[in-house]
Coordinates of C-alpha atoms in Angstrom, one line a residue:
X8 CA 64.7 -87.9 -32.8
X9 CA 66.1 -84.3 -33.5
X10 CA 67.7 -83.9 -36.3
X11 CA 70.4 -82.0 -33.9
X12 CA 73.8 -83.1 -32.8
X13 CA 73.5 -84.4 -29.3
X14 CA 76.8 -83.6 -27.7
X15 CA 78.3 -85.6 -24.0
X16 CA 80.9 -83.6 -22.6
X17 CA 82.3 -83.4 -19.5
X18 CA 85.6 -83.5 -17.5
X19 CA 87.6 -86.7 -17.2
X20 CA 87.3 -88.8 -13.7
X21 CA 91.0 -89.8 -13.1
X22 CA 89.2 -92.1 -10.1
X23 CA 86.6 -93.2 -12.0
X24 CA 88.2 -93.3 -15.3
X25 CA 86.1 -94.0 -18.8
X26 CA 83.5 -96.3 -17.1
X27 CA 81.9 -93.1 -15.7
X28 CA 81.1 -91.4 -19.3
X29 CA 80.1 -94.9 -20.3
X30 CA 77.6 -95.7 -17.4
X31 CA 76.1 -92.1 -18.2
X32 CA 75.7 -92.6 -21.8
X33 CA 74.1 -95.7 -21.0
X34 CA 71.8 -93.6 -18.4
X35 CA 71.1 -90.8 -20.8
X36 CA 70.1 -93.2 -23.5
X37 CA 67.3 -95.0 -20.8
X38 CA 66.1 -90.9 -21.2
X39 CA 65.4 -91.3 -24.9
X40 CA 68.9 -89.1 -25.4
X41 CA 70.9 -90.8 -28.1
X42 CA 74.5 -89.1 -27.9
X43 CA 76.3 -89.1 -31.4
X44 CA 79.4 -87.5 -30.2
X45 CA 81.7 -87.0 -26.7
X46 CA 83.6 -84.2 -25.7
X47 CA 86.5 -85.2 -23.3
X48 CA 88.1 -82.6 -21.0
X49 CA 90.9 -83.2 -19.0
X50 CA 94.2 -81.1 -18.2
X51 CA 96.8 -83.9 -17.7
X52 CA 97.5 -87.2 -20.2
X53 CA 95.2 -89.5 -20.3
X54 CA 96.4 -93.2 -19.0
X55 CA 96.7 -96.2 -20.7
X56 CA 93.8 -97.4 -19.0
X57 CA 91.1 -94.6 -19.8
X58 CA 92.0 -95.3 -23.4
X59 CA 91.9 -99.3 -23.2
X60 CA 88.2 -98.1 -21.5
X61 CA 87.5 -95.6 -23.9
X62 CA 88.7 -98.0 -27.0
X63 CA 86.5 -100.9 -26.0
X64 CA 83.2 -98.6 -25.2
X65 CA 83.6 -97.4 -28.8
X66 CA 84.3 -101.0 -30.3
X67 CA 87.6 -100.1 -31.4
X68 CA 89.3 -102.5 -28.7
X69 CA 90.7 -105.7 -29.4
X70 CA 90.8 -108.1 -26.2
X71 CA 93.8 -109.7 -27.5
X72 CA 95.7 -106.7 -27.3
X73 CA 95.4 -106.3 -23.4
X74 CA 98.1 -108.4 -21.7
X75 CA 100.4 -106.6 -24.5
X76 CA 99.4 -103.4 -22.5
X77 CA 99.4 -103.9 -19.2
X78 CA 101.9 -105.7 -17.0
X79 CA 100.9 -108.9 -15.5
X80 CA 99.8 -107.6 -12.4
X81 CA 97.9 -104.9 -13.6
X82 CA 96.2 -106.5 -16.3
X83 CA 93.7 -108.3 -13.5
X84 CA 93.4 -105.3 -12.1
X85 CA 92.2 -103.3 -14.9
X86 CA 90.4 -106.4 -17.3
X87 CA 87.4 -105.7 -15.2
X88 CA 86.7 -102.2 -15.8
X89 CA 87.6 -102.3 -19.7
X90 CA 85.6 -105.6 -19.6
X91 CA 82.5 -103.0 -18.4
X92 CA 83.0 -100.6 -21.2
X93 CA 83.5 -102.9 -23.7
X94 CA 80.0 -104.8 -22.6
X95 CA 78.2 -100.9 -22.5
X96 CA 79.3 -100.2 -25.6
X97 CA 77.9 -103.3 -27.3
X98 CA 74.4 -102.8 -25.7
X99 CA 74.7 -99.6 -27.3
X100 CA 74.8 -100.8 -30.7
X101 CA 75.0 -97.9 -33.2
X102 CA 74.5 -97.8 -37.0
X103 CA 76.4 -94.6 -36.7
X104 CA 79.2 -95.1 -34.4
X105 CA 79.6 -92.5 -31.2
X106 CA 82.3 -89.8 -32.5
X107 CA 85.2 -89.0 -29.6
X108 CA 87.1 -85.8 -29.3
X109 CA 89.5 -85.6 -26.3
X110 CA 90.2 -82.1 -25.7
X111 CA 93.2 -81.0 -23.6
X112 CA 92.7 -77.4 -21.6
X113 CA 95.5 -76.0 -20.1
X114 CA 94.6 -74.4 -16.8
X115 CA 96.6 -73.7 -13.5
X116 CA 95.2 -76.4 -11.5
X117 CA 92.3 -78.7 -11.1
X118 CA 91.4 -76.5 -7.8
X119 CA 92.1 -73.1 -9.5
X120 CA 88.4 -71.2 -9.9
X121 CA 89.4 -68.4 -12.1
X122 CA 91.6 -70.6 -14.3
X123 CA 89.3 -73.7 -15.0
X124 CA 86.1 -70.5 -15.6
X125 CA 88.6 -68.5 -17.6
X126 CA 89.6 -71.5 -20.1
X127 CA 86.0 -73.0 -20.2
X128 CA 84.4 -69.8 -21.5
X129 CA 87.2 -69.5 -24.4
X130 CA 86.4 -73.5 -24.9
X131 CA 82.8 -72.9 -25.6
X132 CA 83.6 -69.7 -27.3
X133 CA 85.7 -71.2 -29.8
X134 CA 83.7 -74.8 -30.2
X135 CA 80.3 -73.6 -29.8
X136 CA 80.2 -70.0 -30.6
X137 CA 76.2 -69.4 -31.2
X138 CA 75.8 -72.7 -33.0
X139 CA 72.1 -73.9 -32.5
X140 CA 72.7 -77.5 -33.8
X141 CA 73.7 -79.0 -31.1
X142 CA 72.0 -80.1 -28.3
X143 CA 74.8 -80.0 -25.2
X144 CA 74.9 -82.4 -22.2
X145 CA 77.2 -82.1 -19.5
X146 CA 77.6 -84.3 -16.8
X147 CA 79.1 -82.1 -14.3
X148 CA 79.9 -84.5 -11.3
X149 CA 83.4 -85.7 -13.0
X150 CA 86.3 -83.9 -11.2
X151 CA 87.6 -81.5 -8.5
X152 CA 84.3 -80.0 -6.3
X153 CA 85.8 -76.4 -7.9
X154 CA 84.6 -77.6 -11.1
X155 CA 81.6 -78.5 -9.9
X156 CA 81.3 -74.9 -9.1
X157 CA 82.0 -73.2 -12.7
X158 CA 79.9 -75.7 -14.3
X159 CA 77.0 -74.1 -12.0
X160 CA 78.5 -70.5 -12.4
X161 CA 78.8 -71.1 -16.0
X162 CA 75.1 -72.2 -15.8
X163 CA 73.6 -69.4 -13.7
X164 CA 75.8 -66.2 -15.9
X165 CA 74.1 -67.7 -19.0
X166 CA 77.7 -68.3 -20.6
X167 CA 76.6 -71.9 -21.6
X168 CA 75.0 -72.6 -25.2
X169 CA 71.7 -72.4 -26.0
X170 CA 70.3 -76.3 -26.1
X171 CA 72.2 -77.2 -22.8
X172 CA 71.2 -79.8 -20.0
X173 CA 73.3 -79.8 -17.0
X174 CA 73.2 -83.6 -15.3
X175 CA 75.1 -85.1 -12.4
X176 CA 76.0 -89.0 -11.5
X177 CA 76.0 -90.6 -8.3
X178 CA 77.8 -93.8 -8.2
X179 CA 75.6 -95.7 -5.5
X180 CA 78.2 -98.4 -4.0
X181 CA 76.0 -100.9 -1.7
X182 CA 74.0 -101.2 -4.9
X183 CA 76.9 -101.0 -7.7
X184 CA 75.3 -98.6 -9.6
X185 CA 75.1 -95.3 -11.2
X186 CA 72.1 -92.9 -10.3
X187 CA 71.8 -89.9 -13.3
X188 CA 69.7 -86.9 -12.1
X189 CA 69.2 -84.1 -14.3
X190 CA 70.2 -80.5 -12.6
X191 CA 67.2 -78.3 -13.2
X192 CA 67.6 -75.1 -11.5
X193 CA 68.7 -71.5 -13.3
X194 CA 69.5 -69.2 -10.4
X195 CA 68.5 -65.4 -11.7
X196 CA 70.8 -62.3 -11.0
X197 CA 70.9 -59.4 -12.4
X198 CA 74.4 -60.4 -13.5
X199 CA 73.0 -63.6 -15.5
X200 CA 71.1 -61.0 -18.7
X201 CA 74.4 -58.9 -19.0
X202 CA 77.1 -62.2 -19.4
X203 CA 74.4 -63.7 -21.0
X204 CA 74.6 -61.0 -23.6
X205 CA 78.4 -60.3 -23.3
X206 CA 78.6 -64.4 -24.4
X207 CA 76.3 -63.9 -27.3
X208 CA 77.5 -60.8 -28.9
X209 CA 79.8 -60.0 -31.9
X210 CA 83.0 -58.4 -31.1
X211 CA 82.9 -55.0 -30.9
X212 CA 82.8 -54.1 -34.8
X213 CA 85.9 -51.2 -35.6
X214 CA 85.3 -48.5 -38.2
X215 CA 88.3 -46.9 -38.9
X216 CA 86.6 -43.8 -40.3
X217 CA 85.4 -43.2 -37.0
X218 CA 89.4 -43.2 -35.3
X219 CA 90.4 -40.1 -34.0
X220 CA 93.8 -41.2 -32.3
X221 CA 96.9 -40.8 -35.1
X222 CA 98.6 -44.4 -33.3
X223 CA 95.2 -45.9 -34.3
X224 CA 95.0 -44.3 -37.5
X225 CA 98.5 -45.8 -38.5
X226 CA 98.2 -49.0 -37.5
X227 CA 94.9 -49.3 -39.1
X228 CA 96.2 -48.0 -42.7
X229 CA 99.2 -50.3 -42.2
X230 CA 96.6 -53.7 -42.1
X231 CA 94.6 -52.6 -45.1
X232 CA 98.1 -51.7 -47.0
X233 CA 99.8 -54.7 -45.9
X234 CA 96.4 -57.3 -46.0
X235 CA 95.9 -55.9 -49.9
X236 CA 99.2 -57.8 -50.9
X237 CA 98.1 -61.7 -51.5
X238 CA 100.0 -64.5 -49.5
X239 CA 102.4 -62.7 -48.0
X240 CA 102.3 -63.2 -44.3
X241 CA 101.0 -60.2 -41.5
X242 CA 101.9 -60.7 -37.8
X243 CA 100.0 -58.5 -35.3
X244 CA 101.4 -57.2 -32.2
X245 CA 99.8 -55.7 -29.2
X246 CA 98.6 -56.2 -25.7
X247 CA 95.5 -58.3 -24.5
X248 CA 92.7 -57.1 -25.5
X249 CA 93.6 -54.3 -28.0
X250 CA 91.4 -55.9 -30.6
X251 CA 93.6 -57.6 -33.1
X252 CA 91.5 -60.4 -33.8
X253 CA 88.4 -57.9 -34.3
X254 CA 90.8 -55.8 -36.5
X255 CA 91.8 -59.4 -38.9
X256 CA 87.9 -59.8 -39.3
X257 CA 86.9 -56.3 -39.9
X258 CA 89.6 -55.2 -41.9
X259 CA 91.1 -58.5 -43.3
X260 CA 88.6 -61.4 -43.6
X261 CA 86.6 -60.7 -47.1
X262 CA 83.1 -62.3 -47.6
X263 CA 84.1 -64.2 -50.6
X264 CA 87.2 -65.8 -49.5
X265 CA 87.8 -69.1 -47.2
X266 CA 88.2 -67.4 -43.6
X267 CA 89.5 -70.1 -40.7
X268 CA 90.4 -68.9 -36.8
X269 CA 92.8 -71.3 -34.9
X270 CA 93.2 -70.7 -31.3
X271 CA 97.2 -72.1 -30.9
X272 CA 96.7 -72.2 -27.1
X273 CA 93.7 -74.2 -27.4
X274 CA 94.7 -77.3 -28.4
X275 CA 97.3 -79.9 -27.3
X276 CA 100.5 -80.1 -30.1
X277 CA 98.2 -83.7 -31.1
X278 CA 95.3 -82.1 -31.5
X279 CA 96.5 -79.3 -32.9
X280 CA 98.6 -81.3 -35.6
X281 CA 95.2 -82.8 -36.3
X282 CA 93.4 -79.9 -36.5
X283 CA 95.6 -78.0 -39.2
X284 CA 96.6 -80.9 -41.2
X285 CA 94.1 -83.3 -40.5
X286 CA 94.5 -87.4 -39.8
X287 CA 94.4 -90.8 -41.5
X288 CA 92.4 -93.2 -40.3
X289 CA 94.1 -95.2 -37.4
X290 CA 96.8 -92.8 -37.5
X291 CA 96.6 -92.6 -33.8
X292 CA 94.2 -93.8 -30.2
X293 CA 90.6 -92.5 -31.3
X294 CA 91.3 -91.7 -35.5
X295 CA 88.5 -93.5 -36.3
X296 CA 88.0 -92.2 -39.3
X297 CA 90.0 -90.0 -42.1
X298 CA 89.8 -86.8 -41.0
X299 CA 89.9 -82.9 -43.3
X300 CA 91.8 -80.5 -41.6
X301 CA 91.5 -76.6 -41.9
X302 CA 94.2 -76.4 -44.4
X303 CA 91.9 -78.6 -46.5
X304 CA 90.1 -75.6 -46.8
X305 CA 92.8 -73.4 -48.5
X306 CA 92.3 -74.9 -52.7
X307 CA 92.3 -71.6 -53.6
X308 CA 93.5 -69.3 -51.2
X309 CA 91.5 -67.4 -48.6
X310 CA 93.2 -66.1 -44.8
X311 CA 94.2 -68.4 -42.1
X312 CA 94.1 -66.7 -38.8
X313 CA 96.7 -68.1 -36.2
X314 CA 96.0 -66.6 -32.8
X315 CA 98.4 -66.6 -29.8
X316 CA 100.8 -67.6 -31.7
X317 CA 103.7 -67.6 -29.0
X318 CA 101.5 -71.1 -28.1
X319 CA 102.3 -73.0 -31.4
X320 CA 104.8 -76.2 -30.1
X321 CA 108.2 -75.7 -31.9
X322 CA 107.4 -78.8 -33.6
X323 CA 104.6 -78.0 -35.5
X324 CA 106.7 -74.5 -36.4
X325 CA 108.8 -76.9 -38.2
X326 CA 106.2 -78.4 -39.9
X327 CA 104.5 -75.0 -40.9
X328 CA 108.1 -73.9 -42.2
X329 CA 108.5 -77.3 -44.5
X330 CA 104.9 -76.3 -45.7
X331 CA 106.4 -72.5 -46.3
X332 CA 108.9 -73.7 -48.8
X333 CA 107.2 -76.2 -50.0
X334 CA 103.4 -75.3 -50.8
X335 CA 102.2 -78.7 -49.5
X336 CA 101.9 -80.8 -46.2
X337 CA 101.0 -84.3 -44.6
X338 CA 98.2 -84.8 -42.7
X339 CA 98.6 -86.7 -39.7
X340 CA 99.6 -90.9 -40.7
X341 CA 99.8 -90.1 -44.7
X342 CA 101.8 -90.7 -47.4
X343 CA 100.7 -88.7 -49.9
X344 CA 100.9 -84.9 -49.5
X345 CA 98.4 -82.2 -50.0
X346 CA 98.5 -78.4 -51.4
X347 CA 97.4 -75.5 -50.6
X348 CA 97.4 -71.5 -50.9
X349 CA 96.4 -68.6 -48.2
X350 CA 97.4 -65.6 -46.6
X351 CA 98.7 -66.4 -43.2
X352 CA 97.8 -63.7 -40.2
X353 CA 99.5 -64.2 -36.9
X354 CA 99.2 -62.2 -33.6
X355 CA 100.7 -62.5 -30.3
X356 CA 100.6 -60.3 -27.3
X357 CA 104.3 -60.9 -26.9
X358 CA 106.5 -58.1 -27.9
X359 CA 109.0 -59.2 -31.1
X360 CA 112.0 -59.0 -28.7
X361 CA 110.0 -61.7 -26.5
X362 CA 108.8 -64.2 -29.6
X363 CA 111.9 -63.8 -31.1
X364 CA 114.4 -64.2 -28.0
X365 CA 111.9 -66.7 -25.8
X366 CA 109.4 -68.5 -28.0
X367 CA 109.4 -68.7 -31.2
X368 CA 112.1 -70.4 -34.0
X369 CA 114.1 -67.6 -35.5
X370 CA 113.6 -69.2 -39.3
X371 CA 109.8 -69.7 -38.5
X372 CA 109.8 -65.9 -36.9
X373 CA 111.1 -64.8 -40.2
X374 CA 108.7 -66.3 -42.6
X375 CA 105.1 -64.9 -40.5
X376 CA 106.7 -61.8 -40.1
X377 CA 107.3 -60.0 -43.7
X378 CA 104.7 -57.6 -42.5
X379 CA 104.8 -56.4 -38.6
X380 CA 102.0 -54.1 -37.3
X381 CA 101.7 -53.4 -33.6
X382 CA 98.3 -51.9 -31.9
X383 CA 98.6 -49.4 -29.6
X384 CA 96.8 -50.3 -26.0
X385 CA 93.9 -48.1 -25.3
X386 CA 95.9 -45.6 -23.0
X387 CA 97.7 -44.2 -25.8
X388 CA 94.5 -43.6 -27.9
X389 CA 92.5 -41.2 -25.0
X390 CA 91.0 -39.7 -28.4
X391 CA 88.8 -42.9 -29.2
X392 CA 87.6 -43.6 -26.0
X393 CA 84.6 -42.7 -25.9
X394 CA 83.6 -44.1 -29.5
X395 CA 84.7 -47.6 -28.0
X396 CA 82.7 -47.3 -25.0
X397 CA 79.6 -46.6 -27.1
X398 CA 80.5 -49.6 -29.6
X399 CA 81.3 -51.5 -26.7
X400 CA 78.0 -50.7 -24.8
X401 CA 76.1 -51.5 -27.8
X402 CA 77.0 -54.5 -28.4
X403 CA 76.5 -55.8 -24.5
X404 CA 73.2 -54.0 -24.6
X405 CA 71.8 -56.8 -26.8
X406 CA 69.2 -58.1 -24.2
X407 CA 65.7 -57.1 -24.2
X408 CA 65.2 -54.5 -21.3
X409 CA 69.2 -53.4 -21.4
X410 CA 69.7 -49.8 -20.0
X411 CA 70.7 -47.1 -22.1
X412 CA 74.1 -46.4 -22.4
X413 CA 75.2 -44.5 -19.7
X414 CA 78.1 -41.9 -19.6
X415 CA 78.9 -38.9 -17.9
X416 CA 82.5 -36.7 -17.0
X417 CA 83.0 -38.8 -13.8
X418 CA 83.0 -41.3 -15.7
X419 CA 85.5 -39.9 -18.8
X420 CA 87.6 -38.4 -16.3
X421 CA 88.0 -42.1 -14.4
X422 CA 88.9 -43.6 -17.6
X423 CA 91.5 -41.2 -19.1
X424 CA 93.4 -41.6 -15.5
X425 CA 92.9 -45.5 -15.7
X426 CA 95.9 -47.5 -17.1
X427 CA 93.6 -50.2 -18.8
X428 CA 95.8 -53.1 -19.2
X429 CA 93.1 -55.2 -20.0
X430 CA 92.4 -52.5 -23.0
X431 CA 88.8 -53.6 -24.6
X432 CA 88.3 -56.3 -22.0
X433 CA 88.6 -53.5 -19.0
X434 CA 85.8 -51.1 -20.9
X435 CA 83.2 -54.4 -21.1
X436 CA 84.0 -55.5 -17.6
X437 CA 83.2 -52.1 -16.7
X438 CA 79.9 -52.0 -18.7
X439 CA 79.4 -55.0 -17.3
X440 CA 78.7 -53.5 -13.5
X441 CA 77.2 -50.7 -14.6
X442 CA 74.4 -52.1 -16.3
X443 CA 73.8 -54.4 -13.7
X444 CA 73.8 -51.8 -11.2
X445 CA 71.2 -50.1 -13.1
X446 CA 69.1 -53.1 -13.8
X447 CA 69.4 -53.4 -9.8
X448 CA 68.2 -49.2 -9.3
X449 CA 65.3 -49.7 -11.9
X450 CA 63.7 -53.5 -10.4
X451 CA 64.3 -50.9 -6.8
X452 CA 62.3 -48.2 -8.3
X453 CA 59.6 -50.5 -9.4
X454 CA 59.0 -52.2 -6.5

């Protein structure tokens, strides 16, 4: 067997509940698949049920406990489904128990296209980046038919990782059981090379010797000033896409220090808890196992990058606050507390009024916010244009058989009249069209 992680994920089957990952685990293993770890997706809390199920699958259920859970009448109801997990689970005996990670995406609704596509790219973005450890199933019949969709739109645009198997399951009722069937076509458009490539890339890498635009110019000298002062915390300011995140890695993030990138809207207040400050053992459903979080990483200082920080629950502000003062924190079901040192960065693309009036906690406001520095959106930097688009181009043109870069006066006179509220993320949509409109002319003039 691969040495390689061999990732389930998929979404949660509110009908179905846990007994449809476990039959497919089952399944896959029948294909010589032996899955060490599963990625839960779901938008809504899970029910006392689906953990019971998940619980006994993983051997981490205790029969006794059951009646204690469940109300007399639902307790038949339910003892037969957690009864199939539980006996799935043990013909799955594992010297290395399965690993469980129940991710919580926040989208608009389970029949919203753009949302559930929108939130599944950041997912794999930010837990899979270009990580080629991994082998990645995903069992796409769980959910709402619009699902169904992105997971084959995310399939055919090349946005998934490299190592992924797409597979469906068919629950076959006359028969009571559960047909897997791997999903084996790859649609080709000329789309699927240039998000393909727009997935892969780096961000688009900012030189500020190259800024021509005096708001860019300031704002950039004001992160180098500010990010040269040790542990004293930097908030960034500005609208989507205006590149603070690229601007944190090129101009703050140093090659010898401890670097971490937390994603606040990603994660559930739980899970987000457990992903700063780690967990005990048993500290809650599915700790099954102590568990480092990234402030584990901060011994001896380094930069801790909080993103979309308008997103962080008020209680864990509280907690980051105590931390503040203090120099030390609890991970999740301890006793005994742990240290550690860093520069914090923030950014939000709230204004200050907003964070300060709406969102965030006035005393936790205060202590990310010694040093403010707001980037300017695209439309007040005309001067720069053009260097982005070429950076930007570049950097999407990472394909074998990309077209050159492409720019004429139509095309600088369109965008110095365009508003570009989506600032870097208008420019690569844009590059995205062209390119495959060129792609399209060429594979025309060939034929």
């Amino acid at each position: 067997m691969s040495k390689k992680k061999q990732i389930y994920l998929s979404w949660h089957s509110f009908n179905g509940g846990f007994k449809v990952t476990a039959n497919a685990i089952e399944l896959l293993e029948k294909e010589k698949v032996e899955i060490t770890k599963i990625i839960y997706l779901h938008d809504k809390n899970l029910s006392k049920q689906t953990l019971a199920e998940k619980d006994a699958f993983l051997n981490h259920f205790e029969a006794a406990n059951l009646k204690r859970k469940f109300k007399e009448e639902k307790y038949l109801e339910v003892k037969r489904s957690i009864q199939t997990c539980a006996d799935i689970g043990e013909r799955l005996q594992r010297k290395v128990p399965i690993g469980f990670a129940n991710k919580r995406i926040k989208i608009k609704g389970v029949t919203n296209y753009q949302s559930i596509y929108d939130q599944l790219i950041v997912f794999f973005k930010e837990k899979f980046g270009k990580r080629e450890d991994i082998y990645l199933y995903i069992n796409v019949s769980p959910g709402t038919p619009q699902m169904h969709v992105v997971w084959l739109m995310l399939n055919a645009t090349g946005f998934l990782p490299n190592n992924t198997q797409l597979w469906s399951t068919q629950y076959v009722k006359d028969k009571d059981k559960t047909i897997l069937t791997p999903i084996k076509f790859k649609p080709h458009t000329y789309l699927a090379e240039v998000f393909k490539s727009a997935y892969q890339r780096n961000k688009i890498q900012l030189n500020p010797n190259e800024t021509q635009s005096e708001k860019r110019k300031e704002a950039e000298n004001k992160i180098k000033l500010f990010s040269s002062i040790p542990n004293v915390p930097l908030l960034l300011l500005g609208e989507r896409g205006t590149g603070k995140s690229t601007y944190v890695e090129n101009l703050i993030q140093q090659t010898d220090q401890v670097y971490a990138q937390l994603v606040c809207g990603m994660f559930s207040e739980e899970l987000m808890r457990s992903e700063l400050f780690g967990h005990k053992k048993g500290s809650f459903t599915g700790a099954n196992t102590d568990t480092e979080g990234i402030l584990d990483q901060f011994k001896e200082g380094g930069v801790l990058f909080l993103d979309e920080i308008h997103d962080l629950p008020k209680v864990l502000q509280r907690q980051l606050m105590q931390f503040f003062q203090t120099g030390k924190y609890y991970p999740v079901g301890a006793t005994e507390p742990k240290e550690a040192k860093f520069k914090l960065v923030t950014a939000s693309n709230l204004s200050f009024q907003e964070l300060q009036n709406k969102v965030l906690d006035k005393d936790f406001l205060d202590r990310i916010a010694h040093f403010i520095v707001e980037i300017p959106p695209l439309r007040e930097c005309r001067a720069d244009l053009k260097n982005y688009w070429e950076k930007a181009w570049g950097e999407m043109a990472a394909f074998d058989k990309a077209p050159p870069m492409f720019w004429n006066t139509t095309l600088e006179k369109y965008l110095n009249q365009q508003q570009l509220y989506g600032n870097f993320r208008d420019l690569q949509k844009l590059i995205s069209y062209i390119m495959a409109f060129l792609i399209a002319k060429q594979n025309k003039e060939k034929a």
